[in-house]
Amino acid sequence: GAGVSQSPSNKVTEKGKDVELRCDPISGHTALYWYRQSLGQGLEFLIYFQGNSAPDKSGLPSDRFSAERTGGSVSTLTIQRTQQEDSAVYLCASSTRDRGSETQYFGPGTRLLVL
Amino acid sequence: GNSVTQMEGPVTLSEEAFLTINCTYTATGYPSLFWYVQYPGEGLQLLLKATKADDKGSNKGFEATYRKETTSFHLEKGSVQVSDSAVYFCALRTGANSKLTFGKGITLSVRP
């Protein structure tokens, strides 16, 4: 079946511009996660959705970052007034229960470069 | 808080060599433990997992045993192949539907 998809695959933007990153989870997966992978920081958790609500936003690095999920499916991560340190690969994952233990399935990521 | 520590890399091995990648963790509660792999140009894939102490996860010839007494989840493979060249991440999760905490990852290169 179809996996997690993300768009765009690459995004180049100028410092100060806003960007939107999209994630389409696996159909039927109720949990959705955003992570960021950067050279200096490794893989960092950003935010977790269960359905349309976000019980854990603890990883969002600043108030320039926000995310929403609609219809329990697609999610959008928005970065306002981008900075060069926002350059990273943004990964989305979705999950279901697998014999009592959750497995998170990752998308291919969006590579963001802020000039 | 939770944390995962992986051995420093990169690691370069010859084909058919034995592989060990160390991973230790600190966690509140009883975590589930995971190894994820990222092949060149591809996304993160789950390699194996273990959900309770003494469980052994295995896949594609790789194995890791959940050791509560040493808080470790070392990854091993008896004979590596060139196709195993990738970045390997150790991770943990505490609680259902909660975030993964990752180690920094280690790059493995296998030479023919």
Short mmCIF file of C-alpha atoms in Angstrom, two decimals:
data_model
loop_
_atom_site.label_atom_id
_atom_site.label_comp_id
_atom_site.label_asym_id
_atom_site.label_seq_id
_atom_site.Cartn_x
_atom_site.Cartn_y
_atom_site.Cartn_z
CA GLY A 1 0.00 0.00 0.00
CA ALA A 2 0.99 3.68 -0.21
CA GLY A 3 3.45 4.95 2.35
CA VAL A 4 3.81 8.35 3.97
CA SER A 5 4.25 11.05 1.35
CA GLN A 6 5.64 14.54 1.76
CA SER A 7 5.76 17.57 -0.47
CA PRO A 8 7.67 19.34 -1.73
CA SER A 9 10.69 17.08 -1.75
CA ASN A 10 12.97 20.10 -1.89
CA LYS A 11 12.36 23.75 -1.04
CA VAL A 12 14.72 26.67 -1.39
CA THR A 13 13.59 29.95 0.12
CA GLU A 14 14.95 33.30 1.09
CA LYS A 15 15.46 34.31 4.69
CA GLY A 16 12.33 35.95 6.07
CA LYS A 17 9.86 34.14 3.81
CA ASP A 18 7.18 31.75 5.07
CA VAL A 19 7.11 28.10 3.98
CA GLU A 20 4.53 25.31 4.20
CA LEU A 21 5.45 21.66 4.24
CA ARG A 22 2.85 18.96 3.67
CA CYS A 23 2.53 15.43 4.95
CA ASP A 24 0.08 12.73 3.80
CA PRO A 25 0.11 9.88 6.33
CA ILE A 26 -0.70 6.25 5.65
CA SER A 27 -4.45 5.85 5.35
CA GLY A 28 -6.03 4.98 8.67
CA HIS A 29 -3.08 6.00 10.81
CA THR A 30 -4.37 8.15 13.64
CA ALA A 31 -1.02 9.38 14.96
CA LEU A 32 1.23 11.73 13.02
CA TYR A 33 4.64 13.10 13.96
CA TRP A 34 6.99 15.76 12.63
CA TYR A 35 10.75 15.51 13.14
CA ARG A 36 13.69 17.55 11.92
CA GLN A 37 17.03 16.15 10.80
CA SER A 38 19.95 18.53 10.70
CA LEU A 39 23.72 18.10 10.69
CA GLY A 40 24.32 19.72 14.01
CA GLN A 41 21.33 18.42 15.95
CA GLY A 42 20.62 14.97 14.56
CA LEU A 43 16.97 13.85 14.57
CA GLU A 44 14.72 16.02 16.72
CA PHE A 45 11.05 15.63 17.53
CA LEU A 46 8.88 18.64 16.72
CA ILE A 47 5.19 17.84 17.25
CA TYR A 48 2.77 14.93 17.58
CA PHE A 49 -0.87 14.73 16.48
CA GLN A 50 -3.49 12.27 17.62
CA GLY A 51 -6.38 12.82 15.26
CA ASN A 52 -6.62 16.57 14.74
CA SER A 53 -5.30 17.56 18.15
CA ALA A 54 -1.69 18.01 19.18
CA PRO A 55 -1.10 16.67 22.69
CA ASP A 56 2.66 17.17 22.42
CA LYS A 57 4.13 20.31 20.85
CA SER A 58 7.19 20.31 23.07
CA GLY A 59 9.70 20.07 20.23
CA LEU A 60 8.67 23.16 18.27
CA PRO A 61 11.79 25.37 18.48
CA SER A 62 10.08 28.75 18.42
CA ASP A 63 6.73 30.44 17.87
CA ARG A 64 7.65 30.79 14.19
CA PHE A 65 6.83 27.11 13.86
CA SER A 66 3.25 25.85 13.78
CA ALA A 67 1.42 22.81 12.49
CA GLU A 68 -2.10 21.70 11.90
CA ARG A 69 -3.89 18.55 10.88
CA THR A 70 -7.29 18.46 9.28
CA GLY A 71 -9.75 15.61 8.84
CA GLY A 72 -7.45 13.35 10.83
CA SER A 73 -5.27 13.01 7.75
CA VAL A 74 -3.10 15.60 6.00
CA SER A 75 -0.83 17.77 8.10
CA THR A 76 0.90 21.03 7.28
CA LEU A 77 3.99 22.37 9.06
CA THR A 78 4.40 26.12 8.63
CA ILE A 79 7.58 28.06 9.31
CA GLN A 80 7.18 31.81 9.38
CA ARG A 81 9.98 34.32 8.76
CA THR A 82 12.45 31.55 7.97
CA GLN A 83 16.00 31.77 9.26
CA GLN A 84 19.13 30.08 7.96
CA GLU A 85 19.22 27.81 11.00
CA ASP A 86 15.85 26.37 9.88
CA SER A 87 17.65 24.62 7.00
CA ALA A 88 17.19 20.90 7.56
CA VAL A 89 15.29 17.86 6.36
CA TYR A 90 11.78 17.81 7.80
CA LEU A 91 10.44 14.30 8.30
CA CYS A 92 6.88 13.17 8.86
CA ALA A 93 5.89 9.83 10.33
CA SER A 94 2.59 8.12 11.01
CA SER A 95 1.77 5.17 13.17
CA THR A 96 -0.54 2.35 13.98
CA ARG A 97 -0.44 -0.36 16.60
CA ASP A 98 1.44 -3.49 15.68
CA ARG A 99 0.85 -6.42 18.06
CA GLY A 100 0.64 -4.04 21.00
CA SER A 101 3.61 -1.94 20.04
CA GLU A 102 3.49 1.20 17.89
CA THR A 103 5.66 1.37 14.78
CA GLN A 104 6.30 4.76 13.18
CA TYR A 105 6.60 4.83 9.39
CA PHE A 106 8.56 7.71 7.92
CA GLY A 107 8.12 9.69 4.74
CA PRO A 108 11.01 10.65 2.45
CA GLY A 109 11.28 14.13 3.94
CA THR A 110 11.33 17.69 2.68
CA ARG A 111 14.79 19.20 2.33
CA LEU A 112 14.55 22.90 3.22
CA LEU A 113 17.32 25.33 2.38
CA VAL A 114 17.06 28.91 3.61
CA LEU A 115 19.38 31.30 1.81
CA GLY B 1 14.44 13.05 30.46
CA ASN B 2 15.02 10.41 27.82
CA SER B 3 18.25 10.16 25.89
CA VAL B 4 20.07 7.75 23.58
CA THR B 5 23.83 7.55 23.18
CA GLN B 6 25.43 5.87 20.18
CA MET B 7 29.06 5.16 19.60
CA GLU B 8 30.97 7.70 17.52
CA GLY B 9 31.35 7.09 13.82
CA PRO B 10 31.88 6.68 10.99
CA VAL B 11 32.60 2.97 10.83
CA THR B 12 34.26 1.35 7.84
CA LEU B 13 34.37 -2.43 7.51
CA SER B 14 35.29 -4.96 4.88
CA GLU B 15 32.60 -7.22 3.48
CA GLU B 16 31.85 -10.26 5.66
CA ALA B 17 33.25 -8.58 8.78
CA PHE B 18 31.41 -8.72 12.10
CA LEU B 19 29.52 -5.58 13.07
CA THR B 20 28.68 -4.17 16.48
CA ILE B 21 27.17 -0.73 16.94
CA ASN B 22 26.77 0.28 20.55
CA CYS B 23 23.67 1.99 21.91
CA THR B 24 22.84 2.88 25.50
CA TYR B 25 19.86 4.74 26.82
CA THR B 26 18.43 6.69 29.72
CA ALA B 27 14.69 6.65 30.14
CA THR B 28 11.89 7.09 32.63
CA GLY B 29 9.61 4.11 32.77
CA TYR B 30 9.98 1.11 30.51
CA PRO B 31 10.89 2.12 26.98
CA SER B 32 10.51 0.29 23.71
CA LEU B 33 13.76 0.27 21.74
CA PHE B 34 14.31 0.56 18.00
CA TRP B 35 16.97 0.56 15.34
CA TYR B 36 16.19 2.60 12.23
CA VAL B 37 18.27 2.60 9.05
CA GLN B 38 18.62 5.28 6.39
CA TYR B 39 20.06 4.02 3.09
CA PRO B 40 21.64 6.58 0.75
CA GLY B 41 18.96 8.73 -0.83
CA GLU B 42 16.14 6.99 1.01
CA GLY B 43 13.94 7.67 4.03
CA LEU B 44 14.18 6.22 7.51
CA GLN B 45 13.10 2.59 7.76
CA LEU B 46 12.50 0.51 10.85
CA LEU B 47 15.15 -2.21 11.01
CA LEU B 48 14.14 -3.96 14.22
CA LYS B 49 12.61 -3.37 17.62
CA ALA B 50 12.20 -4.81 21.10
CA THR B 51 9.50 -3.87 23.53
CA LYS B 52 10.58 -5.41 26.84
CA ALA B 53 13.65 -6.56 28.69
CA ASP B 54 15.48 -9.58 27.24
CA ASP B 55 13.55 -9.39 23.98
CA LYS B 56 15.66 -9.84 20.86
CA GLY B 57 14.75 -7.97 17.70
CA SER B 58 16.03 -9.32 14.40
CA ASN B 59 15.77 -8.53 10.70
CA LYS B 60 17.95 -8.92 7.59
CA GLY B 61 20.63 -10.70 9.62
CA PHE B 62 20.82 -7.89 12.20
CA GLU B 63 20.06 -8.55 15.86
CA ALA B 64 19.78 -6.49 19.02
CA THR B 65 18.88 -7.59 22.55
CA TYR B 66 17.13 -5.33 25.07
CA ARG B 67 19.39 -5.36 28.14
CA LYS B 68 17.70 -3.62 31.05
CA GLU B 69 20.56 -4.25 33.48
CA THR B 70 23.05 -2.41 31.26
CA THR B 71 20.45 -0.11 29.60
CA SER B 72 21.78 -1.15 26.22
CA PHE B 73 20.50 -2.22 22.80
CA HIS B 74 23.60 -2.96 20.76
CA LEU B 75 23.17 -3.81 17.08
CA GLU B 76 25.08 -6.79 15.67
CA LYS B 77 25.48 -8.59 12.38
CA GLY B 78 27.70 -11.56 11.80
CA SER B 79 28.69 -10.80 8.21
CA VAL B 80 28.08 -7.39 6.68
CA GLN B 81 27.50 -6.75 3.00
CA VAL B 82 28.19 -3.74 0.83
CA SER B 83 24.42 -3.19 0.68
CA ASP B 84 24.39 -2.60 4.46
CA SER B 85 26.17 0.72 3.95
CA ALA B 86 23.82 3.25 5.53
CA VAL B 87 23.24 5.46 8.56
CA TYR B 88 21.94 3.61 11.62
CA PHE B 89 19.92 5.27 14.36
CA CYS B 90 19.08 3.85 17.77
CA ALA B 91 15.86 5.19 19.27
CA LEU B 92 13.50 4.75 22.19
CA ARG B 93 9.90 5.48 22.99
CA THR B 94 8.15 5.58 26.33
CA GLY B 95 4.38 5.35 26.39
CA ALA B 96 1.95 4.61 23.65
CA ASN B 97 1.82 6.95 20.67
CA SER B 98 4.64 9.07 21.96
CA LYS B 99 7.64 10.59 20.26
CA LEU B 100 10.80 8.73 19.38
CA THR B 101 14.04 9.93 20.94
CA PHE B 102 16.96 9.24 18.60
CA GLY B 103 20.67 8.85 18.99
CA LYS B 104 22.89 10.90 16.70
CA GLY B 105 23.25 8.09 14.18
CA ILE B 106 26.32 6.36 12.86
CA THR B 107 27.44 5.98 9.27
CA LEU B 108 28.50 2.50 8.23
CA SER B 109 30.50 1.98 5.06
CA VAL B 110 31.21 -1.56 3.88
CA ARG B 111 34.01 -2.07 1.36
CA PRO B 112 34.01 -4.97 -1.12
#
